[in-house]
Amino acid sequence: MITAHTKFDFTSMAAEYDRCNHLFSLGIDHLWRKKLVRAVYPYPHQRILDLCTGTGDVVYSFLKHSPVQNITGADISESMIDLAQKKQIRFSGKRWLNNKNVVWRMADAAQTGLDMESFDIVTCAFGIRNIPNRTAALSEIHRILKLKGKLCILEFSLPANPLLRFPYNFYLNRIMPLLGKWVIGDKEPLRYLAQSIGGWHTEVDFSNELAGAGFKLIRKTSLTGGVVTLWLAVKN
Ligand SMILES: C[S@@+](CC[C@H](N)C(=O)[O-])C[C@H]1O[C@@H](n2cnc3c(N)ncnc32)[C@H](O)[C@@H]1O
């Protein structure tokens, strides 16, 4: 049963996911995904896997902002994959989608069923925090990546500067759940977001986890004052 391996079932808010994402990040989420694409900048022939792909925005960012030809988007939620596919239909006719090989599949990041050493690049944006068995997911990513293959992770974090952290925490914990109630009629998804970001930031030493899974950290970059962190690592 693959739906057991997630901390929050995004199926319940799939239809509203994009709207919330763009609204609550004030539209900056597109720039964060573009930074991820630039960080791994692929050659046209390289094979890319985007895990926890959701509605596919990282996949579409690669197609728009890089020469990649082959890309797979995988997610544990069927509803999210459906939306990603519907977007592809909406985008058909766009020049950046011409002659590109895009594959969508339902898969648990901790057990993808994909072939060993079959990808040059694996990415995961705002997903790793939601996977309960991160050790298994990192070891699975290590298995499916080719030697020296790149792993790039984007995840929410908290600003180091207290002058930014205090207002950001207030926005995250107080304002966002209220906006959630107003926009999608439910505070819960935004409460989960705030709690999971706080827990992830304070309790997880992700650089160390990457090393433990056999990755060499190339760089860790804070984006937008530390609201988001980008990790770039290679398979040793
Ligand atoms: C916050 S969304 C991020 C979506 C997308 N990457 C983006 O940039 O907007 C997290 C996604 O991770 C997926 N997810 C959670 N646990 C997962 C797992 N164990 N394996 C694969 N996908 C998972 C959820 O279904 C959801 O679509």
mmCIF file of C-alpha atoms and ligand atoms in Angstrom:
data_model
loop_
_atom_site.group_PDB
_atom_site.id
_atom_site.type_symbol
_atom_site.label_atom_id
_atom_site.label_comp_id
_atom_site.label_asym_id
_atom_site.label_seq_id
_atom_site.Cartn_x
_atom_site.Cartn_y
_atom_site.Cartn_z
ATOM 1 C CA MET A 1 0.000 0.000 0.000
ATOM 2 C CA ILE A 2 2.087 2.953 -1.115
ATOM 3 C CA THR A 3 -0.050 5.703 0.441
ATOM 4 C CA ALA A 4 1.211 4.642 3.912
ATOM 5 C CA HIS A 5 4.666 6.121 3.212
ATOM 6 C CA THR A 6 3.894 9.796 3.515
ATOM 7 C CA LYS A 7 3.374 12.049 6.540
ATOM 8 C CA PHE A 8 0.572 14.032 4.888
ATOM 9 C CA ASP A 9 -1.750 12.874 2.147
ATOM 10 C CA PHE A 10 -1.658 15.651 -0.462
ATOM 11 C CA THR A 11 -4.531 13.978 -2.319
ATOM 12 C CA SER A 12 -6.981 15.933 -0.155
ATOM 13 C CA MET A 13 -5.700 19.282 -1.425
ATOM 14 C CA ALA A 14 -4.376 18.294 -4.873
ATOM 15 C CA ALA A 15 -6.822 20.522 -6.771
ATOM 16 C CA GLU A 16 -5.849 23.574 -4.684
ATOM 17 C CA TYR A 17 -2.144 22.775 -4.440
ATOM 18 C CA ASP A 18 -0.809 25.030 -7.210
ATOM 19 C CA ARG A 19 -2.983 27.979 -6.218
ATOM 20 C CA CYS A 20 -1.802 27.750 -2.581
ATOM 21 C CA ASN A 21 1.808 27.321 -3.615
ATOM 22 C CA HIS A 22 1.914 30.405 -5.799
ATOM 23 C CA LEU A 23 -0.208 32.516 -3.485
ATOM 24 C CA PHE A 24 1.539 31.750 -0.191
ATOM 25 C CA SER A 25 5.024 32.051 -1.684
ATOM 26 C CA LEU A 26 3.979 35.288 -3.430
ATOM 27 C CA GLY A 27 4.941 33.650 -6.729
ATOM 28 C CA ILE A 28 8.596 33.095 -5.728
ATOM 29 C CA ASP A 29 8.235 29.284 -5.885
ATOM 30 C CA HIS A 30 8.883 29.426 -9.664
ATOM 31 C CA LEU A 31 12.229 31.108 -9.014
ATOM 32 C CA TRP A 32 13.232 28.455 -6.433
ATOM 33 C CA ARG A 33 12.554 25.655 -8.950
ATOM 34 C CA LYS A 34 14.476 27.572 -11.624
ATOM 35 C CA LYS A 35 17.435 27.788 -9.210
ATOM 36 C CA LEU A 36 17.269 24.002 -8.817
ATOM 37 C CA VAL A 37 17.374 23.535 -12.609
ATOM 38 C CA ARG A 38 20.339 25.915 -12.879
ATOM 39 C CA ALA A 39 22.147 24.108 -10.029
ATOM 40 C CA VAL A 40 22.199 20.768 -11.877
ATOM 41 C CA TYR A 41 22.025 22.134 -15.403
ATOM 42 C CA PRO A 42 21.673 18.908 -17.458
ATOM 43 C CA TYR A 43 23.031 17.921 -20.870
ATOM 44 C CA PRO A 44 20.270 17.133 -23.392
ATOM 45 C CA HIS A 45 20.819 13.346 -23.310
ATOM 46 C CA GLN A 46 20.858 13.002 -19.504
ATOM 47 C CA ARG A 47 18.034 11.165 -17.745
ATOM 48 C CA ILE A 48 16.322 13.033 -14.931
ATOM 49 C CA LEU A 49 13.941 11.819 -12.232
ATOM 50 C CA ASP A 50 11.908 14.281 -10.178
ATOM 51 C CA LEU A 51 10.637 12.601 -7.008
ATOM 52 C CA CYS A 52 7.642 13.913 -5.032
ATOM 53 C CA THR A 53 6.844 15.714 -8.262
ATOM 54 C CA GLY A 54 3.342 16.768 -7.183
ATOM 55 C CA THR A 55 1.704 18.613 -10.064
ATOM 56 C CA GLY A 56 4.975 18.466 -12.011
ATOM 57 C CA ASP A 57 6.272 22.020 -11.665
ATOM 58 C CA VAL A 58 9.935 20.930 -11.377
ATOM 59 C CA VAL A 59 9.539 18.803 -14.520
ATOM 60 C CA TYR A 60 8.049 21.763 -16.396
ATOM 61 C CA SER A 61 10.793 24.028 -15.097
ATOM 62 C CA PHE A 62 13.444 21.643 -16.522
ATOM 63 C CA LEU A 63 11.631 21.551 -19.852
ATOM 64 C CA LYS A 64 11.389 25.344 -20.008
ATOM 65 C CA HIS A 65 14.819 26.285 -18.677
ATOM 66 C CA SER A 66 17.185 23.510 -19.811
ATOM 67 C CA PRO A 67 17.871 21.421 -22.919
ATOM 68 C CA VAL A 68 16.820 18.133 -21.252
ATOM 69 C CA GLN A 69 15.041 15.605 -23.487
ATOM 70 C CA ASN A 70 14.150 12.785 -21.054
ATOM 71 C CA ILE A 71 12.461 13.375 -17.751
ATOM 72 C CA THR A 72 10.349 11.325 -15.361
ATOM 73 C CA GLY A 73 8.078 12.739 -12.656
ATOM 74 C CA ALA A 74 7.076 10.379 -9.830
ATOM 75 C CA ASP A 75 4.748 10.840 -6.862
ATOM 76 C CA ILE A 76 3.003 8.656 -4.313
ATOM 77 C CA SER A 77 -0.346 10.415 -4.928
ATOM 78 C CA GLU A 78 -2.355 9.432 -7.981
ATOM 79 C CA SER A 79 -4.333 12.705 -7.848
ATOM 80 C CA MET A 80 -1.140 14.747 -8.044
ATOM 81 C CA ILE A 81 0.122 12.697 -11.013
ATOM 82 C CA ASP A 82 -3.270 13.168 -12.733
ATOM 83 C CA LEU A 83 -2.932 16.935 -12.350
ATOM 84 C CA ALA A 84 0.649 16.874 -13.650
ATOM 85 C CA GLN A 85 -0.555 14.987 -16.740
ATOM 86 C CA LYS A 86 -3.472 17.370 -17.269
ATOM 87 C CA LYS A 87 -1.006 20.257 -17.190
ATOM 88 C CA GLN A 88 0.986 18.546 -19.950
ATOM 89 C CA ILE A 89 -2.162 18.440 -22.107
ATOM 90 C CA ARG A 90 -2.717 22.142 -21.369
ATOM 91 C CA PHE A 91 0.886 22.895 -22.357
ATOM 92 C CA SER A 92 0.757 20.864 -25.606
ATOM 93 C CA GLY A 93 1.719 23.134 -28.477
ATOM 94 C CA LYS A 94 4.331 24.944 -26.367
ATOM 95 C CA ARG A 95 7.668 24.990 -28.146
ATOM 96 C CA TRP A 96 9.593 23.897 -25.034
ATOM 97 C CA LEU A 97 7.541 20.675 -24.891
ATOM 98 C CA ASN A 98 8.176 19.666 -28.535
ATOM 99 C CA ASN A 99 9.876 16.265 -29.004
ATOM 100 C CA LYS A 100 10.439 15.815 -25.270
ATOM 101 C CA ASN A 101 10.044 12.444 -23.608
ATOM 102 C CA VAL A 102 8.062 12.978 -20.387
ATOM 103 C CA VAL A 103 7.041 10.009 -18.241
ATOM 104 C CA TRP A 104 4.752 10.166 -15.193
ATOM 105 C CA ARG A 105 4.543 7.370 -12.647
ATOM 106 C CA MET A 106 3.076 6.639 -9.257
ATOM 107 C CA ALA A 107 5.922 5.657 -6.960
ATOM 108 C CA ASP A 108 7.026 5.778 -3.362
ATOM 109 C CA ALA A 109 10.388 7.542 -3.101
ATOM 110 C CA ALA A 110 11.550 4.878 -0.648
ATOM 111 C CA GLN A 111 10.808 2.052 -3.085
ATOM 112 C CA THR A 112 10.481 3.291 -6.653
ATOM 113 C CA GLY A 113 10.741 0.011 -8.565
ATOM 114 C CA LEU A 114 13.064 1.826 -11.017
ATOM 115 C CA ASP A 115 16.225 0.240 -12.413
ATOM 116 C CA MET A 116 19.540 0.491 -10.611
ATOM 117 C CA GLU A 117 21.877 3.271 -11.870
ATOM 118 C CA SER A 118 19.365 4.449 -14.449
ATOM 119 C CA PHE A 119 19.352 8.231 -13.824
ATOM 120 C CA ASP A 120 21.975 10.974 -14.143
ATOM 121 C CA ILE A 121 20.098 13.423 -11.942
ATOM 122 C CA VAL A 122 17.463 13.019 -9.207
ATOM 123 C CA THR A 123 15.626 16.034 -7.816
ATOM 124 C CA CYS A 124 13.073 16.514 -5.067
ATOM 125 C CA ALA A 125 11.433 19.849 -4.250
ATOM 126 C CA PHE A 126 9.523 20.320 -1.001
ATOM 127 C CA GLY A 127 9.024 16.577 -0.714
ATOM 128 C CA ILE A 128 11.821 15.066 1.389
ATOM 129 C CA ARG A 129 10.331 16.572 4.572
ATOM 130 C CA ASN A 130 7.146 14.577 3.984
ATOM 131 C CA ILE A 131 8.773 11.168 3.688
ATOM 132 C CA PRO A 132 8.711 9.270 6.995
ATOM 133 C CA ASN A 133 11.461 6.829 6.041
ATOM 134 C CA ARG A 134 14.051 9.274 4.716
ATOM 135 C CA THR A 135 16.921 6.840 5.228
ATOM 136 C CA ALA A 136 15.214 4.350 2.906
ATOM 137 C CA ALA A 137 14.432 7.113 0.374
ATOM 138 C CA LEU A 138 18.046 8.353 0.303
ATOM 139 C CA SER A 139 19.339 4.838 -0.101
ATOM 140 C CA GLU A 140 16.823 4.240 -2.930
ATOM 141 C CA ILE A 141 17.958 7.468 -4.652
ATOM 142 C CA HIS A 142 21.570 6.314 -4.287
ATOM 143 C CA ARG A 143 20.630 2.963 -5.889
ATOM 144 C CA ILE A 144 18.909 4.444 -8.953
ATOM 145 C CA LEU A 145 21.518 7.168 -9.588
ATOM 146 C CA LYS A 146 24.524 6.488 -11.806
ATOM 147 C CA LEU A 147 27.985 6.871 -10.238
ATOM 148 C CA LYS A 148 28.756 10.612 -9.886
ATOM 149 C CA GLY A 149 25.076 11.286 -10.578
ATOM 150 C CA LYS A 150 23.658 14.438 -8.984
ATOM 151 C CA LEU A 151 21.007 14.773 -6.299
ATOM 152 C CA CYS A 152 19.405 18.175 -5.821
ATOM 153 C CA ILE A 153 16.950 18.837 -3.001
ATOM 154 C CA LEU A 154 14.926 21.960 -2.318
ATOM 155 C CA GLU A 155 13.279 22.221 1.066
ATOM 156 C CA PHE A 156 11.730 24.864 3.278
ATOM 157 C CA SER A 157 13.832 26.138 6.174
ATOM 158 C CA LEU A 158 13.819 28.981 8.678
ATOM 159 C CA PRO A 159 15.856 32.181 8.303
ATOM 160 C CA ALA A 160 19.006 32.248 10.473
ATOM 161 C CA ASN A 161 18.656 35.991 11.076
ATOM 162 C CA PRO A 162 16.315 36.495 14.091
ATOM 163 C CA LEU A 163 15.050 39.757 12.576
ATOM 164 C CA LEU A 164 13.684 37.703 9.683
ATOM 165 C CA ARG A 165 12.916 34.528 11.608
ATOM 166 C CA PHE A 166 10.459 36.106 14.027
ATOM 167 C CA PRO A 167 8.149 37.705 11.431
ATOM 168 C CA TYR A 168 8.484 34.655 9.161
ATOM 169 C CA ASN A 169 7.468 32.308 12.018
ATOM 170 C CA PHE A 170 4.508 34.556 12.744
ATOM 171 C CA TYR A 171 3.469 34.473 9.077
ATOM 172 C CA LEU A 172 3.925 30.684 8.908
ATOM 173 C CA ASN A 173 2.195 29.750 12.175
ATOM 174 C CA ARG A 174 -0.479 32.428 12.509
ATOM 175 C CA ILE A 175 -1.243 34.041 9.170
ATOM 176 C CA MET A 176 -0.923 31.098 6.760
ATOM 177 C CA PRO A 177 -3.434 28.794 8.534
ATOM 178 C CA LEU A 178 -5.965 31.661 8.492
ATOM 179 C CA LEU A 179 -5.286 32.286 4.807
ATOM 180 C CA GLY A 180 -5.655 28.519 4.275
ATOM 181 C CA LYS A 181 -9.086 28.595 5.894
ATOM 182 C CA TRP A 182 -10.043 31.520 3.693
ATOM 183 C CA VAL A 183 -8.638 30.180 0.411
ATOM 184 C CA ILE A 184 -9.300 26.422 0.660
ATOM 185 C CA GLY A 185 -11.742 26.306 3.571
ATOM 186 C CA ASP A 186 -9.339 24.317 5.766
ATOM 187 C CA LYS A 187 -6.565 25.335 8.189
ATOM 188 C CA GLU A 188 -5.086 21.839 8.512
ATOM 189 C CA PRO A 189 -2.804 21.646 5.415
ATOM 190 C CA LEU A 190 -1.180 24.961 6.315
ATOM 191 C CA ARG A 191 -0.857 23.965 9.978
ATOM 192 C CA TYR A 192 0.884 20.789 8.819
ATOM 193 C CA LEU A 193 3.177 22.897 6.629
ATOM 194 C CA ALA A 194 4.202 25.149 9.528
ATOM 195 C CA GLN A 195 4.737 22.253 11.958
ATOM 196 C CA SER A 196 6.654 20.128 9.483
ATOM 197 C CA ILE A 197 8.958 23.019 8.485
ATOM 198 C CA GLY A 198 9.696 23.789 12.156
ATOM 199 C CA GLY A 199 10.393 20.115 12.940
ATOM 200 C CA TRP A 200 12.530 19.594 9.856
ATOM 201 C CA HIS A 201 14.592 22.732 10.476
ATOM 202 C CA THR A 202 15.303 22.109 14.155
ATOM 203 C CA GLU A 203 15.522 18.310 14.356
ATOM 204 C CA VAL A 204 17.094 17.164 11.085
ATOM 205 C CA ASP A 205 20.777 17.347 10.158
ATOM 206 C CA PHE A 206 20.202 16.711 6.474
ATOM 207 C CA SER A 207 23.808 17.269 5.340
ATOM 208 C CA ASN A 208 24.833 14.493 7.706
ATOM 209 C CA GLU A 209 22.029 12.221 6.457
ATOM 210 C CA LEU A 210 23.230 12.763 2.874
ATOM 211 C CA ALA A 211 26.775 11.757 3.862
ATOM 212 C CA GLY A 212 25.441 8.679 5.673
ATOM 213 C CA ALA A 213 23.591 7.604 2.515
ATOM 214 C CA GLY A 214 26.783 7.785 0.399
ATOM 215 C CA PHE A 215 26.520 11.295 -1.069
ATOM 216 C CA LYS A 216 29.167 13.994 -1.155
ATOM 217 C CA LEU A 217 27.701 17.424 -0.471
ATOM 218 C CA ILE A 218 28.808 19.922 -3.132
ATOM 219 C CA ARG A 219 27.001 22.894 -1.721
ATOM 220 C CA LYS A 220 24.175 24.024 0.512
ATOM 221 C CA THR A 221 22.603 27.338 -0.480
ATOM 222 C CA SER A 222 20.089 29.485 1.398
ATOM 223 C CA LEU A 223 17.486 31.115 -0.812
ATOM 224 C CA THR A 224 15.246 34.112 -0.063
ATOM 225 C CA GLY A 225 16.849 34.891 3.288
ATOM 226 C CA GLY A 226 16.833 31.237 4.370
ATOM 227 C CA VAL A 227 13.155 30.491 3.765
ATOM 228 C CA VAL A 228 14.284 27.712 1.413
ATOM 229 C CA THR A 229 17.530 25.687 1.262
ATOM 230 C CA LEU A 230 19.006 23.967 -1.775
ATOM 231 C CA TRP A 231 21.305 20.957 -1.332
ATOM 232 C CA LEU A 232 23.437 19.753 -4.232
ATOM 233 C CA ALA A 233 25.206 16.424 -3.761
ATOM 234 C CA VAL A 234 26.842 13.709 -5.887
ATOM 235 C CA LYS A 235 26.751 9.950 -5.547
ATOM 236 C CA ASN A 236 30.126 8.742 -4.313
HETATM 237 C C1 LIG B 1 4.725 19.728 -1.060
HETATM 238 S S1 LIG B 1 4.447 18.659 -2.425
HETATM 239 C C2 LIG B 1 5.743 19.126 -3.530
HETATM 240 C C3 LIG B 1 5.367 19.008 -4.980
HETATM 241 C C4 LIG B 1 6.372 19.541 -6.007
HETATM 242 N N1 LIG B 1 7.658 18.892 -5.930
HETATM 243 C C5 LIG B 1 6.543 21.026 -5.970
HETATM 244 O O1 LIG B 1 7.668 21.517 -6.146
HETATM 245 O O2 LIG B 1 5.552 21.742 -5.801
HETATM 246 C C6 LIG B 1 5.008 17.128 -1.797
HETATM 247 C C7 LIG B 1 4.686 15.951 -2.690
HETATM 248 O O3 LIG B 1 5.367 14.797 -2.173
HETATM 249 C C8 LIG B 1 4.552 13.665 -2.391
HETATM 250 N N2 LIG B 1 5.011 12.583 -1.497
HETATM 251 C C9 LIG B 1 4.904 12.495 -0.154
HETATM 252 N N3 LIG B 1 5.458 11.356 0.303
HETATM 253 C C10 LIG B 1 5.962 10.712 -0.789
HETATM 254 C C11 LIG B 1 6.671 9.485 -0.977
HETATM 255 N N4 LIG B 1 6.964 8.688 0.045
HETATM 256 N N5 LIG B 1 7.027 9.139 -2.231
HETATM 257 C C12 LIG B 1 6.730 9.936 -3.305
HETATM 258 N N6 LIG B 1 6.045 11.100 -3.188
HETATM 259 C C13 LIG B 1 5.677 11.492 -1.942
HETATM 260 C C14 LIG B 1 3.146 14.174 -2.106
HETATM 261 O O4 LIG B 1 2.138 13.359 -2.661
HETATM 262 C C15 LIG B 1 3.195 15.569 -2.733
HETATM 263 O O5 LIG B 1 2.756 15.577 -4.059
#
